[in-house]
Coordinates of C-alpha atoms in Angstrom, one line a residue:
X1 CA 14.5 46.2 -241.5
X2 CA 16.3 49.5 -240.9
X3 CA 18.6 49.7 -237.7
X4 CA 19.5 52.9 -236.5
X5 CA 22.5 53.7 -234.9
X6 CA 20.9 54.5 -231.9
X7 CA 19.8 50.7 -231.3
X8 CA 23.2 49.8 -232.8
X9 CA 25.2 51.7 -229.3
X10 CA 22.9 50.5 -227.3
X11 CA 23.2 46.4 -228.7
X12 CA 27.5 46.7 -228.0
X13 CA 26.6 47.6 -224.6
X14 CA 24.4 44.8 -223.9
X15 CA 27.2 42.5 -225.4
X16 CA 29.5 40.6 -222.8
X17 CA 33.2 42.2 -222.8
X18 CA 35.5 39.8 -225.0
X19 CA 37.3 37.3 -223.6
X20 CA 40.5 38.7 -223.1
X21 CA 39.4 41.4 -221.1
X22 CA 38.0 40.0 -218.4
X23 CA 40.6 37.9 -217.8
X24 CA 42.6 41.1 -217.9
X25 CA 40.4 42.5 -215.4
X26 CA 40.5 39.0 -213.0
X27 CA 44.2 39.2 -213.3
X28 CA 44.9 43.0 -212.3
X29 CA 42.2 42.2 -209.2
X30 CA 44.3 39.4 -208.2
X31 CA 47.9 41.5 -209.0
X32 CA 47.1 44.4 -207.1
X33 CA 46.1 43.1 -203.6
X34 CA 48.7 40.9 -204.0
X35 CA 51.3 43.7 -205.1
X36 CA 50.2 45.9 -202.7
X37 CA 50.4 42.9 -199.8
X38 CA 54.2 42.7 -200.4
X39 CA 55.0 46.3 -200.8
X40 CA 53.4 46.7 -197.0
X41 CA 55.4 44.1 -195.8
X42 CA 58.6 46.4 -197.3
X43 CA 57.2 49.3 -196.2
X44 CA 57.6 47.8 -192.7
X45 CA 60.5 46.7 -192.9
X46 CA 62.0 50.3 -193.5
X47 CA 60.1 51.4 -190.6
X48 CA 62.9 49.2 -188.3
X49 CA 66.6 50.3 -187.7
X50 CA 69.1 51.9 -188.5
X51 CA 66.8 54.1 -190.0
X52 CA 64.3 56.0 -187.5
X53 CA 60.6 55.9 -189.4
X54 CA 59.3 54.0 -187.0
X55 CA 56.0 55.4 -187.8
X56 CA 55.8 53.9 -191.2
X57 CA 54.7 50.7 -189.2
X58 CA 51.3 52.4 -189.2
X59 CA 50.5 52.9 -193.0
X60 CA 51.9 49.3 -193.2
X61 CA 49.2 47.2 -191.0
X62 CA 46.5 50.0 -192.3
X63 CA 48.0 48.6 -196.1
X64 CA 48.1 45.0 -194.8
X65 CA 44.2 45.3 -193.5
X66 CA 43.0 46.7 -196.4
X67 CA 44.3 43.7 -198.6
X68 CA 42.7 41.2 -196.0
X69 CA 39.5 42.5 -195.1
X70 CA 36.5 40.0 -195.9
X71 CA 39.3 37.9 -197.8
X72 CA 38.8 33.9 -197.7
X73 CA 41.4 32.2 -196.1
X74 CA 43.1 30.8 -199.6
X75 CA 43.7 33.9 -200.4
X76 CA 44.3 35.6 -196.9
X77 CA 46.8 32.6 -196.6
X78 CA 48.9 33.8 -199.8
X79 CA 48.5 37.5 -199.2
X80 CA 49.8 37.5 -195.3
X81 CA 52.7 34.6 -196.7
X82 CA 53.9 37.9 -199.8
X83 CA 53.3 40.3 -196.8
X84 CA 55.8 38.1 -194.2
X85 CA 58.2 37.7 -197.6
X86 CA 57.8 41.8 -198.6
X87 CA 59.3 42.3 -194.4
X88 CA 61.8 39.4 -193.1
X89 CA 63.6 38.9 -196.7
X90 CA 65.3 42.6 -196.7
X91 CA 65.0 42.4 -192.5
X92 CA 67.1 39.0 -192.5
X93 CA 69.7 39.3 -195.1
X94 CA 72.3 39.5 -192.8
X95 CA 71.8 35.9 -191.9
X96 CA 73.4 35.3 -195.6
X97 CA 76.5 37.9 -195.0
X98 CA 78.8 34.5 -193.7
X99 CA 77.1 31.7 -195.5
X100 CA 75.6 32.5 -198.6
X101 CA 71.7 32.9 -199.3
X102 CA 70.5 29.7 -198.7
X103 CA 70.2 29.2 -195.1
X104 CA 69.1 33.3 -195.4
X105 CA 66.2 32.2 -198.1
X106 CA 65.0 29.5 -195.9
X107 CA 64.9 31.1 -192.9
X108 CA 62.6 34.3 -194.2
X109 CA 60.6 31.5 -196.2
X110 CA 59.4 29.4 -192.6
X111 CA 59.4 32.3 -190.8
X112 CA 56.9 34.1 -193.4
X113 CA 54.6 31.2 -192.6
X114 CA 53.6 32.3 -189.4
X115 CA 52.6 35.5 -190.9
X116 CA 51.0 34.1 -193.4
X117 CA 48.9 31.9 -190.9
X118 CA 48.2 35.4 -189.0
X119 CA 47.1 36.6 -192.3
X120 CA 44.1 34.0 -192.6
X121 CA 43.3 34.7 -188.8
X122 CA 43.1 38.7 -189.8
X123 CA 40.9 38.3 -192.3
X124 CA 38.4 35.9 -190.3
X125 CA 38.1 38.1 -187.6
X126 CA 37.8 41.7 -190.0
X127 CA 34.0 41.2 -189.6
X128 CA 33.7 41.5 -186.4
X129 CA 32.8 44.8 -184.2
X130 CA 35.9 46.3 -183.3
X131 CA 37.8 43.6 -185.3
X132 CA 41.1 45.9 -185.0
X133 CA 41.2 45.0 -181.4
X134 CA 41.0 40.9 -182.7
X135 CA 43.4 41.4 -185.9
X136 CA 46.2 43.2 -183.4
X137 CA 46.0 40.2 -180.8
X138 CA 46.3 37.9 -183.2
X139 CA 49.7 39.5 -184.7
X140 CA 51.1 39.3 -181.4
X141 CA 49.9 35.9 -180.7
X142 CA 51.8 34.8 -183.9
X143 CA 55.0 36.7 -182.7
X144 CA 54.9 34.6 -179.5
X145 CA 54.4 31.6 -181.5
X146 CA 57.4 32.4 -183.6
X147 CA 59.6 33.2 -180.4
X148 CA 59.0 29.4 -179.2
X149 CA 59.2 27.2 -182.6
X150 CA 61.3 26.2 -184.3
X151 CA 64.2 25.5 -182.5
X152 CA 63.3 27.7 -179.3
X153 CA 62.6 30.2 -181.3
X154 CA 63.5 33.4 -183.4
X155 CA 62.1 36.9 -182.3
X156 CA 63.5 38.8 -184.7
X157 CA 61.5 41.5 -186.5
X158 CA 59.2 42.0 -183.2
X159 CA 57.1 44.9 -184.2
X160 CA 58.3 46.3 -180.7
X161 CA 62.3 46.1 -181.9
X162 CA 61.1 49.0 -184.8
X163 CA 60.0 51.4 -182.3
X164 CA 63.1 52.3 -180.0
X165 CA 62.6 55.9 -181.5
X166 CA 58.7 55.8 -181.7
X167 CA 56.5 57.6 -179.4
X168 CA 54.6 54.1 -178.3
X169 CA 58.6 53.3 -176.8
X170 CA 57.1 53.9 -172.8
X171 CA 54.6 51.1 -173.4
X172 CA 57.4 48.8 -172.8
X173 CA 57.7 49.9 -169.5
X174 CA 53.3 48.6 -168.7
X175 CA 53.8 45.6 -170.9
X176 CA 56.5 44.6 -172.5
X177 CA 57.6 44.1 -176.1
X178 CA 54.0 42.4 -176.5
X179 CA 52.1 45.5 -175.1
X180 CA 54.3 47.7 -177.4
X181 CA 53.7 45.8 -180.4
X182 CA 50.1 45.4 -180.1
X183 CA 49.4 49.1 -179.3
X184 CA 51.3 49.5 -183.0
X185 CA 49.6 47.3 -185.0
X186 CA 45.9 48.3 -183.4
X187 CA 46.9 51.8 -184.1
X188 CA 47.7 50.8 -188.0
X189 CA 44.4 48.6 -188.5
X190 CA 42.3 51.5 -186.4
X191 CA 43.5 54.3 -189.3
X192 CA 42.7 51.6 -192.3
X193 CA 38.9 51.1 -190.2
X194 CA 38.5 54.8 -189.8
X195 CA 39.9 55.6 -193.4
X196 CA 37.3 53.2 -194.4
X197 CA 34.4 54.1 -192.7
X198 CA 34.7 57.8 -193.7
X199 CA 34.8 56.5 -197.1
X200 CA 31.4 55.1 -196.8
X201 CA 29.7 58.3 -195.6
X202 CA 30.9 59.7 -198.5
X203 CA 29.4 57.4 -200.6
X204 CA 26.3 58.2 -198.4
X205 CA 26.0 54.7 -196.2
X206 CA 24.8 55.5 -192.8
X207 CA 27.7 54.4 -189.9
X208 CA 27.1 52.6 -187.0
X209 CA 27.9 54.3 -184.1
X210 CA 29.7 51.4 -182.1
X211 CA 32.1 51.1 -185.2
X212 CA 33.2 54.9 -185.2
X213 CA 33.8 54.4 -182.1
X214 CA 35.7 51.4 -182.2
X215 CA 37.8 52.8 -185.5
X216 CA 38.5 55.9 -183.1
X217 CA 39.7 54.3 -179.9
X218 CA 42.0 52.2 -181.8
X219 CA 44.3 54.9 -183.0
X220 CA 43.3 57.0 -179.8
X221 CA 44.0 54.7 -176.8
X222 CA 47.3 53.5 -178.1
X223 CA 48.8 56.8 -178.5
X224 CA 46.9 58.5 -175.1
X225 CA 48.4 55.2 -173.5
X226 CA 51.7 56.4 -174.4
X227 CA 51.9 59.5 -173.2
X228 CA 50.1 58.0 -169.8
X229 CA 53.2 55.7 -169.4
X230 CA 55.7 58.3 -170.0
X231 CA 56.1 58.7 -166.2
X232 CA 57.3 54.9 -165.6
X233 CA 60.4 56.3 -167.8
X234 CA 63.0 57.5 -165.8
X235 CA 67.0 58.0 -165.6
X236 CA 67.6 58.9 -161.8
X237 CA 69.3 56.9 -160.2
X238 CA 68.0 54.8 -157.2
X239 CA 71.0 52.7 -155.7
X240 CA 73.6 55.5 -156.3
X241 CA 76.2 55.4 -159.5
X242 CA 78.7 53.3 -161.3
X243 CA 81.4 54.2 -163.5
X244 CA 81.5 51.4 -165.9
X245 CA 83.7 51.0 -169.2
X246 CA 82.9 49.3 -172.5
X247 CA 85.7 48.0 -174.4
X248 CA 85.5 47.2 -178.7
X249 CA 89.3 45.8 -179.5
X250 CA 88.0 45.1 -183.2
X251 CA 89.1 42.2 -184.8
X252 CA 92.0 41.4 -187.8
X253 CA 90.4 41.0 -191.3
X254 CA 91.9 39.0 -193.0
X255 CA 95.5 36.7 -193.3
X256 CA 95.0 34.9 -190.1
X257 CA 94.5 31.3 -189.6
X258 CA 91.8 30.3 -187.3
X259 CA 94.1 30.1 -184.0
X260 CA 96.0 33.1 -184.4
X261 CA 92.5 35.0 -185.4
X262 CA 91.5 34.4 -181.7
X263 CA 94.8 34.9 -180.1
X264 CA 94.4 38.5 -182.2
X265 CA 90.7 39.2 -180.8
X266 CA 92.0 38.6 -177.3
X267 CA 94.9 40.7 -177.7
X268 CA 93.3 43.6 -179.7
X269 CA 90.6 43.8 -176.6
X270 CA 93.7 43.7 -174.0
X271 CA 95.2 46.6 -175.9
X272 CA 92.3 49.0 -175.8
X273 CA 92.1 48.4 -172.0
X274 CA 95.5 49.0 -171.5
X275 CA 95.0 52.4 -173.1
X276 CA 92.1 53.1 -171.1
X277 CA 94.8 52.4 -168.1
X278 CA 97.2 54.7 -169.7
X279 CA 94.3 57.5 -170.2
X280 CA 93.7 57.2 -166.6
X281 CA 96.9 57.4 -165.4
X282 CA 97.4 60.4 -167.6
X283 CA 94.2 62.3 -166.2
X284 CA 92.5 61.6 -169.7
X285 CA 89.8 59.2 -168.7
X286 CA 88.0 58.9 -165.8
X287 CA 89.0 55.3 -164.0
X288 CA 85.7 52.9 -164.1
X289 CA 84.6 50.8 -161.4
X290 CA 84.3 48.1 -163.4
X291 CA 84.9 47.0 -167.2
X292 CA 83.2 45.0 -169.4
X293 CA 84.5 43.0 -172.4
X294 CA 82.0 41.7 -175.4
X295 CA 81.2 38.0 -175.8
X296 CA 84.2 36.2 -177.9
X297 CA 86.8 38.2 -177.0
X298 CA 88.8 35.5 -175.2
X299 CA 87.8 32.4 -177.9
X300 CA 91.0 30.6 -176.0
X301 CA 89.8 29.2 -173.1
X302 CA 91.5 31.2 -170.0
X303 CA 91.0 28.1 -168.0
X304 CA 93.4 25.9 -169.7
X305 CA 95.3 28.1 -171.5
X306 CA 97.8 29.8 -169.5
X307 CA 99.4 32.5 -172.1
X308 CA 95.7 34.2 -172.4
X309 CA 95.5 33.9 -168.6
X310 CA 98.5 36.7 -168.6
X311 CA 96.9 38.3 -171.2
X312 CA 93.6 39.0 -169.6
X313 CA 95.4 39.3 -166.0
X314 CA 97.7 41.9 -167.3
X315 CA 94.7 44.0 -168.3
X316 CA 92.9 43.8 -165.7
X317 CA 96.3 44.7 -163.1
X318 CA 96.6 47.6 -165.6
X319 CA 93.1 49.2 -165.5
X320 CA 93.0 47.8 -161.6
X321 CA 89.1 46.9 -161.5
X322 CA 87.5 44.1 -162.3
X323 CA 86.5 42.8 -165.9
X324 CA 84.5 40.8 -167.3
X325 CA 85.2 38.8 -170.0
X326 CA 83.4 36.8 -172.7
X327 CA 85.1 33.4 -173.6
X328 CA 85.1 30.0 -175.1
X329 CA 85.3 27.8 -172.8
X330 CA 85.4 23.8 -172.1
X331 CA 84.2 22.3 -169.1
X332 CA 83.2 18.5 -168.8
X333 CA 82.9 17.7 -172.1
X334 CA 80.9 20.8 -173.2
X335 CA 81.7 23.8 -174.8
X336 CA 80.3 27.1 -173.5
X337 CA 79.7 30.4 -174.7
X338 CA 80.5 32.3 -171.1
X339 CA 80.8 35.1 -169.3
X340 CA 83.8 35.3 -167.0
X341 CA 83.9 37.8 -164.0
X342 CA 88.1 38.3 -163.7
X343 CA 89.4 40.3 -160.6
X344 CA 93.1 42.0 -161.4
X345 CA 94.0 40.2 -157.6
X346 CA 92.1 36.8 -157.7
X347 CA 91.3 35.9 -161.2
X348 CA 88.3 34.3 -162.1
X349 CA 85.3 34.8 -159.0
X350 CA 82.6 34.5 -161.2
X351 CA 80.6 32.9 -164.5
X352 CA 77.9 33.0 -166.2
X353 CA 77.1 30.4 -169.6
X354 CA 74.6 31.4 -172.5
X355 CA 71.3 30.2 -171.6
X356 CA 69.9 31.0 -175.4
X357 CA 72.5 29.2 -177.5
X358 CA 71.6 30.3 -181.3
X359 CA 70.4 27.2 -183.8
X360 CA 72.7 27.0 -186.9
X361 CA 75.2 29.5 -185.7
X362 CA 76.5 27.4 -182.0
X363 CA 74.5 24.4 -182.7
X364 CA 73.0 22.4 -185.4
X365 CA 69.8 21.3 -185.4
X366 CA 68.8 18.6 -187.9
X367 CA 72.6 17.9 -188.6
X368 CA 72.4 14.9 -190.7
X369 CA 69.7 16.3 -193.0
X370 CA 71.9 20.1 -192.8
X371 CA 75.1 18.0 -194.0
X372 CA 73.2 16.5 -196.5
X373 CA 72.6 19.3 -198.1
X374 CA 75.7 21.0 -197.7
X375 CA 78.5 20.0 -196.3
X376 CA 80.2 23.1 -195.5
X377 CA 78.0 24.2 -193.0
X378 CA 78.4 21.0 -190.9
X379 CA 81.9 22.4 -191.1
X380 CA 81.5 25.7 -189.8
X381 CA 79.9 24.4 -186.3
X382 CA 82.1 21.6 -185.3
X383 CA 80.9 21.4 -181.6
X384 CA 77.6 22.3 -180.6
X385 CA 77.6 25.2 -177.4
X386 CA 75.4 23.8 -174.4
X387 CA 73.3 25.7 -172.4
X388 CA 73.9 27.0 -169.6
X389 CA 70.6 27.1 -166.5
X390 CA 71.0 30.1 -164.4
X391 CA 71.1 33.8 -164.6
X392 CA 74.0 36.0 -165.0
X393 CA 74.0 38.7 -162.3
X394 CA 77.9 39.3 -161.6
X395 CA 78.7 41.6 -158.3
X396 CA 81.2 43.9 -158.7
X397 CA 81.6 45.4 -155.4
X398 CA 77.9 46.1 -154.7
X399 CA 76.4 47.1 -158.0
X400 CA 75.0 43.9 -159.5
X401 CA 74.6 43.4 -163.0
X402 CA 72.9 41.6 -165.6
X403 CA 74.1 39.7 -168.8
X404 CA 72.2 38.9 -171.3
X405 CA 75.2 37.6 -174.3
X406 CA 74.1 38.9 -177.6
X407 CA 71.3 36.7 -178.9
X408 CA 69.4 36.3 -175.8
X409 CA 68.8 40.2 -176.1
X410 CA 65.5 39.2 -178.2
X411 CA 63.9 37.0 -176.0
X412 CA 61.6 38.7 -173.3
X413 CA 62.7 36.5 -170.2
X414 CA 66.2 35.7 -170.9
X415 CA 66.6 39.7 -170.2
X416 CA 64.1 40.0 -167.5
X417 CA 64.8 37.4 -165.0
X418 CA 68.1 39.3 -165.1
X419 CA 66.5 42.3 -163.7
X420 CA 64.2 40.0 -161.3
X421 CA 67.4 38.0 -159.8
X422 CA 68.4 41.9 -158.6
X423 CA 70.4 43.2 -161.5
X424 CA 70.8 47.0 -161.1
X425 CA 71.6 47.2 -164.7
X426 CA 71.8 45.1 -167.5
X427 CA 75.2 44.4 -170.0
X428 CA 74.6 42.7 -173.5
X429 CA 78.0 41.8 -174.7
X430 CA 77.8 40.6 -178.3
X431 CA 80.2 39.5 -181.3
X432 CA 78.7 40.8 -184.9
X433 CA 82.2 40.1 -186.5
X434 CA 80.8 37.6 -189.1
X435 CA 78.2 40.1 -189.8
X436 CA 80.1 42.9 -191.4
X437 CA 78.7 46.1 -191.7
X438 CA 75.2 44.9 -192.4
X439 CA 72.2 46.2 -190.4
X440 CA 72.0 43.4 -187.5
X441 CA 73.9 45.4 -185.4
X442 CA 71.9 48.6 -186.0
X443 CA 68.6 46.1 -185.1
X444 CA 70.2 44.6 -182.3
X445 CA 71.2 47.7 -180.7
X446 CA 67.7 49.2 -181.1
X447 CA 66.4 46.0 -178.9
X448 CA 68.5 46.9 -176.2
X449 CA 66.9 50.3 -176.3
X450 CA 63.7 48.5 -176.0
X451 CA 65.1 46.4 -173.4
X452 CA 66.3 49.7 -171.0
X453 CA 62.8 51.5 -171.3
X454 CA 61.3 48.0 -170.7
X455 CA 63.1 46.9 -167.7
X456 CA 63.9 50.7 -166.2
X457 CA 68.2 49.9 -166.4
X458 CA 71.0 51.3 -168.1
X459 CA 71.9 48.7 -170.7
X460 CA 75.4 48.6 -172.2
X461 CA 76.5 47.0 -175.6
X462 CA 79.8 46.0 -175.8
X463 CA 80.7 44.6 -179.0
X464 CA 83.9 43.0 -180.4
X465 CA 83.2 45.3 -184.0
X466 CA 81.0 47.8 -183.5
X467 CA 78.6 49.6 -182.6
X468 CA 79.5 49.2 -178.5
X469 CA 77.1 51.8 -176.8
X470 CA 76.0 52.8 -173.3
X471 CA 71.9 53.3 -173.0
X472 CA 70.4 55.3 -170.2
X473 CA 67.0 53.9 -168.8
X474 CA 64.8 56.0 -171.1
X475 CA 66.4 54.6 -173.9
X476 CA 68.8 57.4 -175.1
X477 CA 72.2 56.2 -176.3
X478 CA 74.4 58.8 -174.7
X479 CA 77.5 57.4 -176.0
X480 CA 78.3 54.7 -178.8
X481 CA 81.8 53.7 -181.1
X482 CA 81.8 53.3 -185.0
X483 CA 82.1 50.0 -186.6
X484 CA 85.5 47.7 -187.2
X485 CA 87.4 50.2 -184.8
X486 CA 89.5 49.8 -182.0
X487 CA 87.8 52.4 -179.4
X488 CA 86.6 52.6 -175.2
X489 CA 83.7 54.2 -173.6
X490 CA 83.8 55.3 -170.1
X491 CA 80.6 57.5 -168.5
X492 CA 79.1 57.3 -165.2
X493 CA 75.8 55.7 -165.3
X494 CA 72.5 55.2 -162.7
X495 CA 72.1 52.0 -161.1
X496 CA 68.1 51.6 -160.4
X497 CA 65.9 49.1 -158.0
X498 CA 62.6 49.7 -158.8
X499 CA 60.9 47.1 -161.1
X500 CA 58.1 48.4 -163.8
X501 CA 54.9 46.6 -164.4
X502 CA 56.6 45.1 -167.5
X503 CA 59.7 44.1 -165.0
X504 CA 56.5 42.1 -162.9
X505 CA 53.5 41.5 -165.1
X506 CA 56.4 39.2 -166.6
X507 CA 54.7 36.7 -169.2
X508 CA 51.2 37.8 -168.3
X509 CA 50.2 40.1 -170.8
X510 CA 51.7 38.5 -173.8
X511 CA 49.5 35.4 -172.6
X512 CA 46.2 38.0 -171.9
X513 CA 46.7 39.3 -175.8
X514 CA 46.8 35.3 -176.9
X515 CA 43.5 34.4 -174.9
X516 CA 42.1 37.8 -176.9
X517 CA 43.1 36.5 -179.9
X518 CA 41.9 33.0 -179.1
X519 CA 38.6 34.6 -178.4
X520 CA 38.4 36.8 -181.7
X521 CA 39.2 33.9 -183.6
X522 CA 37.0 31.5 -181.9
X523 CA 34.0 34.1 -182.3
X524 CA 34.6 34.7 -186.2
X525 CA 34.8 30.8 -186.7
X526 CA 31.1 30.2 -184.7
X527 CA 29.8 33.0 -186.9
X528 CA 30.6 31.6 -189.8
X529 CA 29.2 28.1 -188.6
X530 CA 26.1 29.7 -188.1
X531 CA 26.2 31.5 -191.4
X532 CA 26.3 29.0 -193.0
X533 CA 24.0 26.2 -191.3
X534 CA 21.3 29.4 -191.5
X535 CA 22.4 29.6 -195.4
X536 CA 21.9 25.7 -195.6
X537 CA 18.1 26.2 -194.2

């Protein structure tokens, strides 16, 4: 029998591939969604401060969709866990700057497992008509989750925090961080659906109409909302003007032992205000009505110790308004992280304790299993801070502020019922000392900006290191210090009454966006149940 070459070609081509290369080919179509999960999750993370893409959350979710669309939950499970890695490993190093990378490791690892379970609630619901509007609920159902557990919760990396430059930045004032970040993330999935639905005309499919439309509103309403809410934003004042000053005294470096390191910090920040007196006195500065110190910059209790007493009372006599004061302080038994209201005549009027004490940095959860592991970080908190129960709103001669001590700046109603106990602006006075230069502070500062826009109040950041700014309502920073420098700002600034819908909707639509997401994921499970009983038939 003669075989032609013809019949030859066309026998390879009816042959199976080899072995090797289809498991080449199963391993590339497992490497690249997989690849491409975590490289979204970077590219989101380089959307959030210091640096000002905040639009590079877009191409992230759109990224993040296509690798989860019509995925099983296995591997919807897997690819939202490399995505959550890809963004809170680079966003959270600074948790490693004091302690090493372990306790940094471990927290980016639990935390990624809430987007990971967000991941598996994505793809369920990518089936459905106008599944963006599902998918975005559900990522900001798994951000309230994570601000709640573990350990009261850990808001950080809030899709909201990356967009204090962003042109979504006035949805804070209608909803809140939650309204802001779900208006984000639907606007990222709506490009990937309308990316992929042109796609398929190409290839010559005919569209539904309902799901252009769906793909269309989901990048348009987000960003027509926007513009809509721009007139909530405002810097005019309401309840006249205060002239406020932020102090940064720095802190030593290095060759102090632990109790001359706080006497130091207190005397650094007594210095700078005693310059500010000086510049008054010399026509250089305008004189404030009121000054404001960052948290830890008395770490010796005032109350019993009568040497920084004189330190703090010296300062304020100098400047000759009142200051407030963040200190350590001991008070039946428990040790508390407060604010401290010092008039130059009468001393202490008065306080205001932490209400959001942080877990593993002034208390220690799990402490026998955490010293088990490694002693040394028993070490480093001695004493757990307890919390304090009401709001800080100090009076300082009719303008009424609002504190909100460092931490608490990332939880939604530790800043609000500020605002809603009458506070005509709001003060965040932090300590990111142990942090060195890293980015927290940069991240930290751009919550704050949320926070003003959100809440319709000048904010002001004083900071024992850097950066200390001053934030008008709308969110501009008009004025702000350098890091690990000694430095004062002084500016006249609007106090303001009026409360946005954000400032009153309160918890509401963060709970309206769950329920949404409850009912996406509900809808996607009952379809597949009757998939499958119909399959079973």
């Amino acid at each position: 029998m003669t075989v032609t070459a013809t019949s030859v070609d066309q026998t390879d081509q009816l042959r199976p591939p080899s072995a090797p290369t289809a498991r080449g080919r199963r391993l590339l179509r497992r490497l690249v969604p997989a690849a491409a999960s975590a490289l979204c999750g970077v590219l989101l993370y380089v959307s959030f401060p210091p640096r000002t893409l905040w639009w590079l959350a877009l191409p992230a979710f759109a990224g993040f969709a296509w690798v989860l669309r019509g995925r099983g939950w296995k591997a919807a499970l897997g690819l939202g866990y490399l995505f959550g890695l890809g963004f809170l490993l680079p966003l959270l190093v600074w948790t490693g700057v004091e302690v090493g990378p372990g306790p940094w490791l471990a927290l980016a690892a639990i935390e990624a497992v809430f987007v990971a379970l967000v991941g598996v609630g994505v793809a369920a619901v990518s089936r459905l008509p106008a599944w963006p509007v599902w998918a975005a609920a559900l990522w900001i159902a798994g951000e309230a989750v994570r601000a709640r557990v573990p350990f009261r919760g850990f808001p950080w990396g809030k899709i909201a925090f990356g967009q204090a430059d962003g042109v979504f930045l006035p949805l804070a004032a209608v909803g809140g961080t939650p309204v802001l970040g779900f208006a984000v993330v639907l606007c990222g999935f709506g490009l990937y659906e309308a990316g992929r639905l042109i796609a398929e005309r190409r290839r010559g499919r005919t569209l539904r109409r309902g799901a252009a439309a769906a793909a269309l509103l989901s990048v348009a309403v987000p960003v027509a909302g926007a513009f809509a809410a721009r007139p909530l934003v405002s810097d005019k004042a309401q309840a006249g003007t205060a002239t406020v000053a932020v102090i940064q005294g720095n802190v030593p470096r290095a060759g102090l032992e632990f109790s001359a390191q706080r006497r130091a910090v207190l005397d650094h920040h007594a210095r700078e205000t005693l310059k500010l007196a000086a510049d008054i006195k010399a026509g250089k500065a305008a004189k404030p009505d009121y000054v404001l110190w960052p948290e830890n910059s008395s770490d010796i209790d005032p109350f019993t110790n009568p040497d920084a007493a004189a330190v703090i009372n010296e300062a304020a006599r100098a400047v000759g308004v009142p200051i407030s004061v963040g200190g350590v302080v001991e008070r039946d038994g428990r040790l508390l992280n407060e604010q401290i209201l010092w008039d130059p005549a009468k001393g202490p009027t008065q306080t205001y304790d932490k209400r959001q004490v942080q877990p593993f940095g002034e208390y220690l959860p799990l402490r026998g299993l955490v010293g088990a592991i490694n002693k040394d970080w028993t070490g480093m908190v001695r004493q757990d801070f307890s919390r304090g129960s009401e709001p800080g709103v100090f009076d300082f001669g009719g303008a009424r502020v609002g504190l909100a001590t460092c931490y608490e700046a990332a939880f939604d109603w530790a800043v609000r019922d500020t605002v809603t106990h009458g506070a005509q602006m709001i003060s965040v006075p932090s300590n990111n000392a142990t942090f060195d230069r890293s980015e927290m502070t940069y991240q930290q500062l751009a919550m704050s900006r949320v926070r003003a826009v959100e809440h319709s109040r000048t904010v002001t950041v004083p900071v024992t290191s850097g950066v200390s700014a001053i934030i008008m309502p709308d969110g501009r920073i008009t004025q702000k210090t350098g890091m690990f420098v000694p430095a004062y700002l002084v500016q006249k600034v609007p106090l303001r009454t009026s409360e946005t819908p954000a400032t009153r909707l309160g918890i509401l639509p963060e709970i309206a966006l769950v329920l949404v997401a409850a009912g996406g994921l509900g809808w996607a499970i009952g379809s597949g149940l009757r998939a499958r009983r119909a399959g079973g038939a």
